mmCIF file of C-alpha atoms in Angstrom:
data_model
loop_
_atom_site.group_PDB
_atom_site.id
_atom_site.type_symbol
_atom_site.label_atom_id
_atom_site.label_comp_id
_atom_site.label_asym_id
_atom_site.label_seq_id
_atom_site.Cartn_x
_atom_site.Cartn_y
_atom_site.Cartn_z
ATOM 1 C CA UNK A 565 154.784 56.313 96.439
ATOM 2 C CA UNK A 566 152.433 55.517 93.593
ATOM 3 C CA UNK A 567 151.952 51.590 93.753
ATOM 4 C CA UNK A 568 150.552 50.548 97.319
ATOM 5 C CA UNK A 569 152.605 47.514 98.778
ATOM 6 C CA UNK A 570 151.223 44.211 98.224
ATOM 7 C CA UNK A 571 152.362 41.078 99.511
ATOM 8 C CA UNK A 572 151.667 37.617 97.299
ATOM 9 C CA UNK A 573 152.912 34.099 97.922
ATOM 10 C CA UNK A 574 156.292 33.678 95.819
ATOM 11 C CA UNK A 575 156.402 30.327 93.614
ATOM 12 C CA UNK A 576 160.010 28.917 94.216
ATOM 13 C CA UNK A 577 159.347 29.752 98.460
ATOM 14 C CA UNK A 578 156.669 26.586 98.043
ATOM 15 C CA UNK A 579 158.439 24.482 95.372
ATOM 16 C CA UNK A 580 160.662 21.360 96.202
ATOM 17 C CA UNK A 581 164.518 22.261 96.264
ATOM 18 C CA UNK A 582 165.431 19.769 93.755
ATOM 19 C CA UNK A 583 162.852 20.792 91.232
ATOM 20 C CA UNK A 584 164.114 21.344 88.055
ATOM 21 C CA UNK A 585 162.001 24.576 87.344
ATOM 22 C CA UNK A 586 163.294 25.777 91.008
ATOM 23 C CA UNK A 587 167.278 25.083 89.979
ATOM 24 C CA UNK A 588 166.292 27.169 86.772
ATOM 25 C CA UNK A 589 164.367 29.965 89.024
ATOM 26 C CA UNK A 590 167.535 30.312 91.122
ATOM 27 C CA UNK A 591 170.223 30.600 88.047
ATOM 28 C CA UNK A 592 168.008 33.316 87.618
ATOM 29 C CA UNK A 593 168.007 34.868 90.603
ATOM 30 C CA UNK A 594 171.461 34.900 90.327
ATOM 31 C CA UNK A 595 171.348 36.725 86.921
ATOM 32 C CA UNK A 596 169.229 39.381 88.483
ATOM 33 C CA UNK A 597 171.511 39.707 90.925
ATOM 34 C CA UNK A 598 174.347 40.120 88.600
ATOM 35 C CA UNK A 599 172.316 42.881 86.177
ATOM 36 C CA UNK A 600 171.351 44.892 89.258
ATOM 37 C CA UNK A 601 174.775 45.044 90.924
ATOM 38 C CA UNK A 602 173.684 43.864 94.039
ATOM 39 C CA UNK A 603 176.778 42.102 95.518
ATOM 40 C CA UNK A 604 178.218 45.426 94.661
ATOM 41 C CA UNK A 605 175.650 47.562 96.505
ATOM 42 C CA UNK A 606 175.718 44.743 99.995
ATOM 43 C CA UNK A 607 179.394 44.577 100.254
ATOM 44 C CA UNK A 608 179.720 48.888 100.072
ATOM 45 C CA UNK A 609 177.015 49.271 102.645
ATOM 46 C CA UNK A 610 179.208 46.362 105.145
ATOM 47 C CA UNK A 611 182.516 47.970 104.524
ATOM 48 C CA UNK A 612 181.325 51.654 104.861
ATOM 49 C CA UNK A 613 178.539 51.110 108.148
ATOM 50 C CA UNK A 614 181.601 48.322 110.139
ATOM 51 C CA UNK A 615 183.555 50.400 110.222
ATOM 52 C CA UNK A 616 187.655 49.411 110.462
ATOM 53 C CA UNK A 617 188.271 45.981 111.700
ATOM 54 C CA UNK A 618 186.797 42.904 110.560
ATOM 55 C CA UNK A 619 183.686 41.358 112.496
ATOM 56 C CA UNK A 620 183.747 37.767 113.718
ATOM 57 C CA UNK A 621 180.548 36.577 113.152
ATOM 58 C CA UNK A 622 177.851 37.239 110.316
ATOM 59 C CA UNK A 623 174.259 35.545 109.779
ATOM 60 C CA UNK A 624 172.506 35.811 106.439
ATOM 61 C CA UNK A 625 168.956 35.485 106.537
ATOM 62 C CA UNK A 626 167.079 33.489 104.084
ATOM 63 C CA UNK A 627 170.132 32.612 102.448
ATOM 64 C CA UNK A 628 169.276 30.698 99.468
ATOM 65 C CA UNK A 629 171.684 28.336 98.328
ATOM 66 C CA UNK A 630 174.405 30.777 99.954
ATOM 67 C CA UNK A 631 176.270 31.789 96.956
ATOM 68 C CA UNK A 632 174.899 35.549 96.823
ATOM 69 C CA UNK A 633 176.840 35.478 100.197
ATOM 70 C CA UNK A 634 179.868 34.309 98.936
ATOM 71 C CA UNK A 635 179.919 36.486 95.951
ATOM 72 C CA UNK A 636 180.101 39.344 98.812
ATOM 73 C CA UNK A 637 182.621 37.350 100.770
ATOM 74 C CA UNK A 638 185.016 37.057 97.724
ATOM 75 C CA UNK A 639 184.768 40.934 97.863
ATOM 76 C CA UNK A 640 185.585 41.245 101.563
ATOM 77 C CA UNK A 641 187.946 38.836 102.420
ATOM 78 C CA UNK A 642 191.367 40.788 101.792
ATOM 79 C CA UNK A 643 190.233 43.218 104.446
ATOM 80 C CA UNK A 644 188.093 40.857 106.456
ATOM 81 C CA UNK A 645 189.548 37.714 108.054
ATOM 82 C CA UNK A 646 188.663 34.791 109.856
ATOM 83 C CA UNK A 647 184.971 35.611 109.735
ATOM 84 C CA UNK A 648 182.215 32.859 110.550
ATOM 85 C CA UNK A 649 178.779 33.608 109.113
ATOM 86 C CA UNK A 650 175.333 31.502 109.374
ATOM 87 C CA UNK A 651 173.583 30.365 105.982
ATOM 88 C CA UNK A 652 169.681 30.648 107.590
ATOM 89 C CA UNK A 653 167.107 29.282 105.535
ATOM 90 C CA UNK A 654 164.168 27.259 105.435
ATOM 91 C CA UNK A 655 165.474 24.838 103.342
ATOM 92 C CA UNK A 656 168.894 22.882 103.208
ATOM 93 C CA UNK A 657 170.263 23.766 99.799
ATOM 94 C CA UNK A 658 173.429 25.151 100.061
ATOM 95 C CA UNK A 659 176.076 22.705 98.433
ATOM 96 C CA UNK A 660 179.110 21.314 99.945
ATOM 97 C CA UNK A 661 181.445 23.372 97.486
ATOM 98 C CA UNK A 662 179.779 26.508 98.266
ATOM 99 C CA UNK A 663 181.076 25.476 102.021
ATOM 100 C CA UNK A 664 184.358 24.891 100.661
ATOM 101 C CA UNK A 665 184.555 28.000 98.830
ATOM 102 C CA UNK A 666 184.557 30.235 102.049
ATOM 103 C CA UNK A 667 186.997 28.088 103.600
ATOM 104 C CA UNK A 668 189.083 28.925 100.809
ATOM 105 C CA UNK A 669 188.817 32.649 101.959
ATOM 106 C CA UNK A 670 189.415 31.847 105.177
ATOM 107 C CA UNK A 671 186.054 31.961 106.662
ATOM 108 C CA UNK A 672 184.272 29.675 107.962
ATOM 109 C CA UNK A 673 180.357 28.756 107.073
ATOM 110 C CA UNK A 674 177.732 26.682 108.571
ATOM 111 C CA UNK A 675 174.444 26.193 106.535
ATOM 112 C CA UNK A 676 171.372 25.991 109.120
ATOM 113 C CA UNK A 677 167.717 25.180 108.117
ATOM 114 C CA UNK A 678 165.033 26.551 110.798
ATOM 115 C CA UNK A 679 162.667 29.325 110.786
ATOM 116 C CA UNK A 680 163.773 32.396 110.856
ATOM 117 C CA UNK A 681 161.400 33.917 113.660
ATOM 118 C CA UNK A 682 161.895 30.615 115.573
ATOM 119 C CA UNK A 683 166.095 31.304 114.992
ATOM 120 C CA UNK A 684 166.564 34.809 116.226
ATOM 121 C CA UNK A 685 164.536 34.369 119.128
ATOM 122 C CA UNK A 686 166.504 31.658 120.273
ATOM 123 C CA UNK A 687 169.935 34.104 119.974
ATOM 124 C CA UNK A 688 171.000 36.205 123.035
ATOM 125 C CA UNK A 689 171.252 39.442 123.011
ATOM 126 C CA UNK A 690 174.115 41.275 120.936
ATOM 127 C CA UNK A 691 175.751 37.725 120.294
ATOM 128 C CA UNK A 692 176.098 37.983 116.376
ATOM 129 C CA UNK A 693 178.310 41.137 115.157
ATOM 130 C CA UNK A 694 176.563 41.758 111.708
ATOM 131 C CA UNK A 695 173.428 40.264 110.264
ATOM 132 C CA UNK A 696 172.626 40.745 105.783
ATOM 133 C CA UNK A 697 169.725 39.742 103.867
ATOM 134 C CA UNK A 698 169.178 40.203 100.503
ATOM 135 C CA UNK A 699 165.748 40.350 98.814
ATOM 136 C CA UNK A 700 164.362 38.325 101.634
ATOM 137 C CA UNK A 701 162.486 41.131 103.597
ATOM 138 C CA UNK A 702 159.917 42.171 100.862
ATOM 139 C CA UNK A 703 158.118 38.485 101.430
ATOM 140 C CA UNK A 704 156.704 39.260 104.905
ATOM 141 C CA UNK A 705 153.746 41.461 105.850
ATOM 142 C CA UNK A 706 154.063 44.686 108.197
ATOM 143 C CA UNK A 707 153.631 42.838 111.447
ATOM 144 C CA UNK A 708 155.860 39.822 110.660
ATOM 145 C CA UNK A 709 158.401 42.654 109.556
ATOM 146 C CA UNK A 710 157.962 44.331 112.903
ATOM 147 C CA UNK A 711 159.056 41.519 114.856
ATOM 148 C CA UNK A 712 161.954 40.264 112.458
ATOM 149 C CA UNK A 713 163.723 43.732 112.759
ATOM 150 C CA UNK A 714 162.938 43.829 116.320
ATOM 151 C CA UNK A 715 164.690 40.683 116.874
ATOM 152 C CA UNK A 716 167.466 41.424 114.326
ATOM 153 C CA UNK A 717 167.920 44.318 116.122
ATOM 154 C CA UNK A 718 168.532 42.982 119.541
ATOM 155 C CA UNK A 719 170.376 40.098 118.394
ATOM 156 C CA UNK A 720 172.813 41.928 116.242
ATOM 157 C CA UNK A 721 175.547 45.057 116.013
ATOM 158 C CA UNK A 722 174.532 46.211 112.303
ATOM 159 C CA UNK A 723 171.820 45.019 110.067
ATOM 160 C CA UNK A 724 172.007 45.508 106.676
ATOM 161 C CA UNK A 725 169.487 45.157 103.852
ATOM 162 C CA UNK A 726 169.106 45.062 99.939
ATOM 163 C CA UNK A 727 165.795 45.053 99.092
ATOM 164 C CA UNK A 728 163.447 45.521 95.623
ATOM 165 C CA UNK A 729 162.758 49.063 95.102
ATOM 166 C CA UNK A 730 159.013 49.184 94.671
ATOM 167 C CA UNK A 731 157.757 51.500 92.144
ATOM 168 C CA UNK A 732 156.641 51.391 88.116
ATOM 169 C CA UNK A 733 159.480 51.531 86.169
ATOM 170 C CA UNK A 734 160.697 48.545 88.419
ATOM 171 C CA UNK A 735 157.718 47.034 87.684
ATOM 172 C CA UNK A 736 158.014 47.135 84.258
ATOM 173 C CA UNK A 737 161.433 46.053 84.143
ATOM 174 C CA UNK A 738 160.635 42.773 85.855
ATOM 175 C CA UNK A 739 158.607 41.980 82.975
ATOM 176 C CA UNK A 740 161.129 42.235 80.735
ATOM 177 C CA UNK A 741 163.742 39.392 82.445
ATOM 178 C CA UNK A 742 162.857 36.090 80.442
ATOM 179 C CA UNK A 743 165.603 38.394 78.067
ATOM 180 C CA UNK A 744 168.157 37.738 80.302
ATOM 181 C CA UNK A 745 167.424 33.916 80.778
ATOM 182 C CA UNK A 746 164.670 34.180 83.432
ATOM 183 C CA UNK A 747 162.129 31.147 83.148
ATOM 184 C CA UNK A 748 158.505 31.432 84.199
ATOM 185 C CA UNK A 749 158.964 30.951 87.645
ATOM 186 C CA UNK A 750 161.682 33.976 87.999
ATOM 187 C CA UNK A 751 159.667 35.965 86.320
ATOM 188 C CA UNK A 752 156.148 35.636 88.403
ATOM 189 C CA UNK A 753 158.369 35.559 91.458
ATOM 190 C CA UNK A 754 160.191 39.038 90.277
ATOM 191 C CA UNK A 755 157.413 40.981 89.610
ATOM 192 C CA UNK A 756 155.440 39.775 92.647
ATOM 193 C CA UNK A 757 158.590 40.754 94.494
ATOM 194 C CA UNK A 758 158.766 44.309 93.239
ATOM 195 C CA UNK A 759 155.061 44.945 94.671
ATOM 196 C CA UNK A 760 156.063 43.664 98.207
ATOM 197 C CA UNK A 761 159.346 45.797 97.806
ATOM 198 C CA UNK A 762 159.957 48.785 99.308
ATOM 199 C CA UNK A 763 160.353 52.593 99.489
ATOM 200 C CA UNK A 764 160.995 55.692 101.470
ATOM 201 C CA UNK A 765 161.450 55.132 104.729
ATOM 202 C CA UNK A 766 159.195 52.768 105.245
ATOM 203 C CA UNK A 767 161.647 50.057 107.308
ATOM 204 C CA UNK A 768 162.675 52.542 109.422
ATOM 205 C CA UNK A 769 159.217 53.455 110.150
ATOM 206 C CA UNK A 770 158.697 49.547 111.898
ATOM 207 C CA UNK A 771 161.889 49.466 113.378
ATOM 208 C CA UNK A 772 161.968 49.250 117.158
ATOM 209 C CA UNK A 773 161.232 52.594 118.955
ATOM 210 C CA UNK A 774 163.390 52.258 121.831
ATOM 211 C CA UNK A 775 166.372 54.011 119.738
ATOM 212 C CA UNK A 776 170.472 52.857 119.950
ATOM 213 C CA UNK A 777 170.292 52.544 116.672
ATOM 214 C CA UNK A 778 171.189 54.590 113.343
ATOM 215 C CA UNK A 779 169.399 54.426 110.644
ATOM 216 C CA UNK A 780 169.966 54.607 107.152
ATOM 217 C CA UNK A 781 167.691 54.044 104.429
ATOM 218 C CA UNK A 782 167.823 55.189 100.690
ATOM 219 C CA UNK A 783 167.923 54.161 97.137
ATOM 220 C CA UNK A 784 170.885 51.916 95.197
ATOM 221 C CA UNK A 785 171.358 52.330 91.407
ATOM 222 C CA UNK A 786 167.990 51.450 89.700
ATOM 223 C CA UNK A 787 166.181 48.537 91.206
ATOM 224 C CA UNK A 788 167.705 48.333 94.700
ATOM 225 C CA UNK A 789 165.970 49.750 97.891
ATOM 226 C CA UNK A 790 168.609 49.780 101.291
ATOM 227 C CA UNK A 791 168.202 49.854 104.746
ATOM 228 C CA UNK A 792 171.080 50.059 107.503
ATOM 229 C CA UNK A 793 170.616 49.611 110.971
ATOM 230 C CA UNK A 794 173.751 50.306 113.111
ATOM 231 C CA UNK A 795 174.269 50.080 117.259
ATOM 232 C CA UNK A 796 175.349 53.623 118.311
ATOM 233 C CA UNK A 797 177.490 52.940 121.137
ATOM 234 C CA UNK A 798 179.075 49.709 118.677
ATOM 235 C CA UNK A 799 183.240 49.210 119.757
#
């Protein structure tokens, strides 16, 4: 790995949610999204590591304003019914019609604003089927990471990540996104999360120790960097 991981404060994580430069930062996130395939990358890695059946219950960590989620949902919900999944984030953004949207599906949503150390700590063991996150990882340092997927781990069945992929071409192609609408707050925030993202096996490396879990963790098209965690002995 030729760029050394480096962790920097992101601007929309400190900006008010009703800011208008933070409403334009996260139509761009959603553009990213989009160019990168990512809701097609998330909802392979859930259908291939669950396996037949549908879960019950699903928590997203730092969840956004929860549409990312619900793009996968859309993609899911002919083979996956009657799901209820957790919107976790800091702050209270997502929108009544983004609420309305998975009831439409069928599944059913509940947005929740609390830390997300101070959440999974507070959940019993093995009492959520399947927990996601999507470019959410890369803001924490090694011991904060540590202790999230330790506590994903023993809180959930599967655990499944999309992450940056951290290397130079990456780099330079977060440069490049005011082309594809990106204002100035996308574009710091991009770039500083491609340094904090990841590569090799580098989340596996902090998961727990203890074992009961496989692991799978590998590269996704061009920018995205993947890691599985699945119970072994999983119904």
């Amino acid at each position: 790995m030729s760029l050394l991981r480096s962790v920097e404060p992101e601007l929309l994580d400190h900006m008010p949610a009703d800011d208008a430069r933070a409403v334009a930062a996260r139509r761009g996130l959603k553009r990213i999204n989009a160019v990168i395939l990512q809701t097609g990358i998330m909802t392979r890695l859930l259908a291939e590591h669950w396996g037949d059946g549908g879960p019950r219950t699903i928590l997203d960590l730092g969840t956004g304003d929860g549409t990312f989620t619900l793009a996968v949902a859309r993609r899911l919900a002919a083979r996956w019914t009657g799901v209820t999944v957790t919107l976790l984030d800091r702050q209270s953004i997502v929108s009544q019609e983004t609420k309305d949207a998975f009831t439409a599906l069928g599944w059913k949503a509940e947005a929740v604003a609390a830390d997300v150390f101070a959440y999974l700590d507070g959940l019993k063991t093995s009492s959520v089927d399947i927990i996601t996150t999507n470019l959410f990882l890369h803001h924490f340092q090694q011991e904060q990471l540590a202790r999230l997927l330790a506590l994903a781990g023993r809180a959930a069945q599967l655990v499944v990540a999309c992450e940056p992929r951290r290397n130079k071409f990456a780099l330079r192609a977060s440069r490049l996104l005011w082309a594809i609408g990106c204002n100035e707050v996308a574009l710091h925030d991009a770039i500083v999360s491609v340094r904090a993202g990841f590569g090799g096996q580098e989340l596996s490396a902090l998961w727990p120790s203890q074992g009961g879990f496989a692991l799978d963790e590998h590269a996704a098209r061009l920018f995205t960097h993947c890691f599985v965690a699945r119970r072994k002995d999983r119904a």
